[in-house]
CSV table of C-alpha atoms in Angstrom, one decimal:
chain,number,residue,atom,x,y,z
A,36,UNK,CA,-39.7,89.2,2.2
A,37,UNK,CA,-36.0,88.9,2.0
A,38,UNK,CA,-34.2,92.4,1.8
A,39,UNK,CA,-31.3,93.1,-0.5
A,40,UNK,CA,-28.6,93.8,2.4
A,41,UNK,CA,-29.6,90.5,3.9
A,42,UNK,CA,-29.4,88.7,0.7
A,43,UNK,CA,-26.2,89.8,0.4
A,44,UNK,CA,-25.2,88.8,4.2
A,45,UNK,CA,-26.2,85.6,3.8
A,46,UNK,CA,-23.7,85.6,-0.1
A,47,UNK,CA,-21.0,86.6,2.3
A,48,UNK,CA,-21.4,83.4,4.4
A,49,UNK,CA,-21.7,81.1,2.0
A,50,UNK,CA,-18.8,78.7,1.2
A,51,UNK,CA,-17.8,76.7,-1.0
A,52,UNK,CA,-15.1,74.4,-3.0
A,53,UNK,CA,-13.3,71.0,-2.5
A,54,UNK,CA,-12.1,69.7,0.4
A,55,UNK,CA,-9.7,66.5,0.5
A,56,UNK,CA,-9.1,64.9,3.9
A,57,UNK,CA,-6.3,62.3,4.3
A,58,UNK,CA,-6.2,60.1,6.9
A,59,UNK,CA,-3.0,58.7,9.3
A,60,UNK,CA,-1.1,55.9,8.8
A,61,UNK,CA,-3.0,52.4,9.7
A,62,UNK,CA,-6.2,54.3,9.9
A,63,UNK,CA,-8.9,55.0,7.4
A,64,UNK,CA,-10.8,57.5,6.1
A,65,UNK,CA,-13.9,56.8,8.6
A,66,UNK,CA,-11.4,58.1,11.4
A,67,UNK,CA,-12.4,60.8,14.3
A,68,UNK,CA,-10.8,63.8,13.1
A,69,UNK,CA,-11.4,63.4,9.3
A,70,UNK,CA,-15.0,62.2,9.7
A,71,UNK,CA,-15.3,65.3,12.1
A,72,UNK,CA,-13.8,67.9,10.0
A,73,UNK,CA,-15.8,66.3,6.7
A,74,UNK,CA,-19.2,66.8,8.9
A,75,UNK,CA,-18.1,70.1,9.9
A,76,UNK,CA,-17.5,71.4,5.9
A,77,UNK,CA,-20.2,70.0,4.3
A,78,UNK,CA,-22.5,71.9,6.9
A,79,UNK,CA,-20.6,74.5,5.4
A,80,UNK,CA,-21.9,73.9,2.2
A,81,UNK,CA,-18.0,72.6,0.9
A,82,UNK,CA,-17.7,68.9,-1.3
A,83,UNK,CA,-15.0,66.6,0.7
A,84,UNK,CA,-13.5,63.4,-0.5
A,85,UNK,CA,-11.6,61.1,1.9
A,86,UNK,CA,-9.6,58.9,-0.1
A,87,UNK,CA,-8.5,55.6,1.3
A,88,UNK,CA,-5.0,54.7,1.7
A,89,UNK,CA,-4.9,51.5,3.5
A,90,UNK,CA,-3.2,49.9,0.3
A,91,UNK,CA,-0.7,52.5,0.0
A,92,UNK,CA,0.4,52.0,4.0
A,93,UNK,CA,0.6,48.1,3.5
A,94,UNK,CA,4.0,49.3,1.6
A,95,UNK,CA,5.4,50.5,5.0
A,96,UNK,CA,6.2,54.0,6.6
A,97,UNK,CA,8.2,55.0,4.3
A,98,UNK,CA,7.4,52.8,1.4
A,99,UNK,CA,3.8,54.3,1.3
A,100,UNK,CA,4.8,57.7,1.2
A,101,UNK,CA,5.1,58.0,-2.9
A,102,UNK,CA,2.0,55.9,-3.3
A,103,UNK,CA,-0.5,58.3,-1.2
A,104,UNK,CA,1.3,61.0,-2.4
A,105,UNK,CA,0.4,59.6,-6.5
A,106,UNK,CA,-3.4,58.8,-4.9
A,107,UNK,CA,-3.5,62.6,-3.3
A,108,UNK,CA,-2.3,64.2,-6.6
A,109,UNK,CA,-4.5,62.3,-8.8
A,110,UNK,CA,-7.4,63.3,-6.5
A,111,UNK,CA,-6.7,67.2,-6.8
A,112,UNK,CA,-6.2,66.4,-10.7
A,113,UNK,CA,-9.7,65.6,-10.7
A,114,UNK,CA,-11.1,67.9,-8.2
A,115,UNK,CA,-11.2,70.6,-11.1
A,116,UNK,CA,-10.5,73.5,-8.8
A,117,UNK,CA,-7.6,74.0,-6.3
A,118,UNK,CA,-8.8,72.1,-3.4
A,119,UNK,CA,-8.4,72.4,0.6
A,120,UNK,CA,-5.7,70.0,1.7
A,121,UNK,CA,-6.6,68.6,5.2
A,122,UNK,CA,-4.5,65.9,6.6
A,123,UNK,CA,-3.5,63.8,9.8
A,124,UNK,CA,-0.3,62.8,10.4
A,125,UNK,CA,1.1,60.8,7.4
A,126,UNK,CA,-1.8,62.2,5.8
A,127,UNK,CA,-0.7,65.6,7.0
A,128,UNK,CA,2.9,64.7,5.5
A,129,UNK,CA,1.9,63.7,2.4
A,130,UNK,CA,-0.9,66.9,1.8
A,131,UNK,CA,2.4,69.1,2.3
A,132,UNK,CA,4.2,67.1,-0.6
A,133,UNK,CA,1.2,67.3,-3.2
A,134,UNK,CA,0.9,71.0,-2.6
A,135,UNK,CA,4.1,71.2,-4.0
A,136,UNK,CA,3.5,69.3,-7.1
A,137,UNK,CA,-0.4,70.7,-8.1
A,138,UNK,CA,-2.2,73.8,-6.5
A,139,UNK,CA,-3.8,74.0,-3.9
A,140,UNK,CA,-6.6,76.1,-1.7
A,141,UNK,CA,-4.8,75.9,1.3
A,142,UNK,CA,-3.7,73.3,3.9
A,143,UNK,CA,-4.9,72.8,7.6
A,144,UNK,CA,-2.4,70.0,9.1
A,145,UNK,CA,-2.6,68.3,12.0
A,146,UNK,CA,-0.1,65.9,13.9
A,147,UNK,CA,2.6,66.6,11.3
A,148,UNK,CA,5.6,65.0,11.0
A,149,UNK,CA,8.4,66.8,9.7
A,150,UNK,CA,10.1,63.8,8.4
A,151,UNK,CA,9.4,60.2,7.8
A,152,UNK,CA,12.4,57.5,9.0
A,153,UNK,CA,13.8,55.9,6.2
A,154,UNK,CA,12.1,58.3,3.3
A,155,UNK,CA,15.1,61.0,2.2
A,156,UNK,CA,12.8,63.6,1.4
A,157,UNK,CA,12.1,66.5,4.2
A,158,UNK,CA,8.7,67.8,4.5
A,159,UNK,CA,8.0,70.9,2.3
A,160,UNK,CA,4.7,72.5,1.5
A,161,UNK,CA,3.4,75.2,-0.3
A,162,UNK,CA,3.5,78.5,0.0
A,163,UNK,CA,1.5,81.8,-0.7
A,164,UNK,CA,-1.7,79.8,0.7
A,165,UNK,CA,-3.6,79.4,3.3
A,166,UNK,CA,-2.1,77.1,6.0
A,167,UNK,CA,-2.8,76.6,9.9
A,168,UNK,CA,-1.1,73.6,11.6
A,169,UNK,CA,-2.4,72.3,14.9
A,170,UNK,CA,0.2,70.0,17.2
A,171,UNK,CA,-0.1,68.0,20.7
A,172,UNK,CA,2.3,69.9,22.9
A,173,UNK,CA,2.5,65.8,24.2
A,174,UNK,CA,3.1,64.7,21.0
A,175,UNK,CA,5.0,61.3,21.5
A,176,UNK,CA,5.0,60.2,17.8
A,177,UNK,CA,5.9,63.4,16.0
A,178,UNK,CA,8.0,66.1,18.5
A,179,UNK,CA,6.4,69.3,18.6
A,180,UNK,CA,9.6,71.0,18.4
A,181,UNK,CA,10.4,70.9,14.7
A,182,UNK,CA,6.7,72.1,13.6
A,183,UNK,CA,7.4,75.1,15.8
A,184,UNK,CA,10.3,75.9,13.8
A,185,UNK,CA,8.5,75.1,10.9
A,186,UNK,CA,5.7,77.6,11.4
A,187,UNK,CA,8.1,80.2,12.8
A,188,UNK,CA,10.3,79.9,9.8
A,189,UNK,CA,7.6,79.9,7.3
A,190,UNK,CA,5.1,82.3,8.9
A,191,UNK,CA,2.3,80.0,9.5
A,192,UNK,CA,-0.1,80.2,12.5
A,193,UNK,CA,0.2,76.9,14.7
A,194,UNK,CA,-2.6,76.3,17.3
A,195,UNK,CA,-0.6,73.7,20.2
A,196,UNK,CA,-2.8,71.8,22.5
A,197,UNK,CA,-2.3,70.0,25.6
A,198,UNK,CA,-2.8,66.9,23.9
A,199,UNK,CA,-1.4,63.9,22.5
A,200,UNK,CA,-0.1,62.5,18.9
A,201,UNK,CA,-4.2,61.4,18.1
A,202,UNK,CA,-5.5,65.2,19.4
A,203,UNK,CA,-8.6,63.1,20.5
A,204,UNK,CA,-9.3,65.4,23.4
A,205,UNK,CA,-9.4,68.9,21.3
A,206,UNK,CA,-11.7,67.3,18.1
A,207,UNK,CA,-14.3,70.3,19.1
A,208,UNK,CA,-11.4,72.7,19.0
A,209,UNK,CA,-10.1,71.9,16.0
A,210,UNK,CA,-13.4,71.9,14.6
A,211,UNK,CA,-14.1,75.2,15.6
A,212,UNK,CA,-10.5,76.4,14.1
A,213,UNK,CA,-11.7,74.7,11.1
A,214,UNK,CA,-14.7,76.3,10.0
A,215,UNK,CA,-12.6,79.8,10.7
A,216,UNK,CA,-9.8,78.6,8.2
A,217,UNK,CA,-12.4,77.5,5.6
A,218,UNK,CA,-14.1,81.1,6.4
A,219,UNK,CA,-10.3,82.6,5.3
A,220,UNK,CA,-10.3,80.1,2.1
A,221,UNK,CA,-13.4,81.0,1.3
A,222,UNK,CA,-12.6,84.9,1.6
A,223,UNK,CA,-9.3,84.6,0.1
A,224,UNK,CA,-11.3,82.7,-2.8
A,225,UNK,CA,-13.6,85.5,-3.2
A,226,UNK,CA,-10.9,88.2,-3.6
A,227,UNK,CA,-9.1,86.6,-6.3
């Protein structure tokens, strides 16, 4: 017979809400880290949606910025509820951007440029949420440097690796830092 504390432990664990992953440049929503974090959530009892971006990147770099941002916003439009940005790289970009423009649950970014070459606008993402960033100190694609200023400027913890641009050798990490951030969502959600 279930007592009523442990009812109410197991209420505390629960978690729930909308997650949307996005996916790097010339990749797809099937890719290691998404499909990894996606996994890990739904155990976790959270929706997730991977949109697919491939026609939005077949404008360029920084031609298919605006176009996965427009695909990315109309997602959250009709997730219903403020959902959990994750992204990858230029999907990590472009989750920053649409937090700016619809609300958001919070934003766990990976890889993240700062800026795009040949797009004028700088990243920016919302505030007053739930962030984490996680970076390769070997980063060859997008210097670690600038995210470091980033988090220090805006206050947001930022897990570095010894790893590379892709992160493929810390995928259990992350997912472990993960499920901790979607704990804080989840908590933060809760006390609202």
């Amino acid at each position: 017979m279930m007592t009523v504390r442990y009812f109410f432990a197991l209420m505390d664990n629960v978690m729930s809400g909308h997650i949307i992953l996005s996916h790097g440049s010339d990749s797809s929503p099937q890719a290691t880290k998404v499909s990894a974090l996606a996994q890990a959530a739904e155990a976790l009892g959270w929706t997730t949606e991977r949109p697919d971006y491939g026609d939005c990147d077949a404008h360029g770099l920084a031609g298919s910025v605006r176009p996965r941002v427009q695909q990315l916003a109309g997602c959250m439009a009709r997730a219903g509820t403020p959902p959990v940005l994750v992204g990858s790289s230029m999907g990590a970009f472009v989750s920053g951007l649409a937090s700016m423009q619809l609300p958001c649950a919070g934003l766990f970014l990976l890889a993240l440029p700062t800026g795009i070459p040949g797009y004028g606008e700088a990243f920016d993402m919302a505030r007053e949420v739930p962030s984490m960033l996680i970076h390769g100190y070997v980063d060859d694609v997008c210097p670690p440097e600038p995210v470091l200023e980033l988090a220090r400027g805006r206050g947001v913890p930022c897990l570095m690796l010894a790893d590379g641009h892709r992160l493929a050798d810390h995928v259990d990490k992350i997912t472990d830092q993960f499920r901790l951030f979607l704990k804080q969502c989840s908590t933060e959600q809760r006390a609202a």
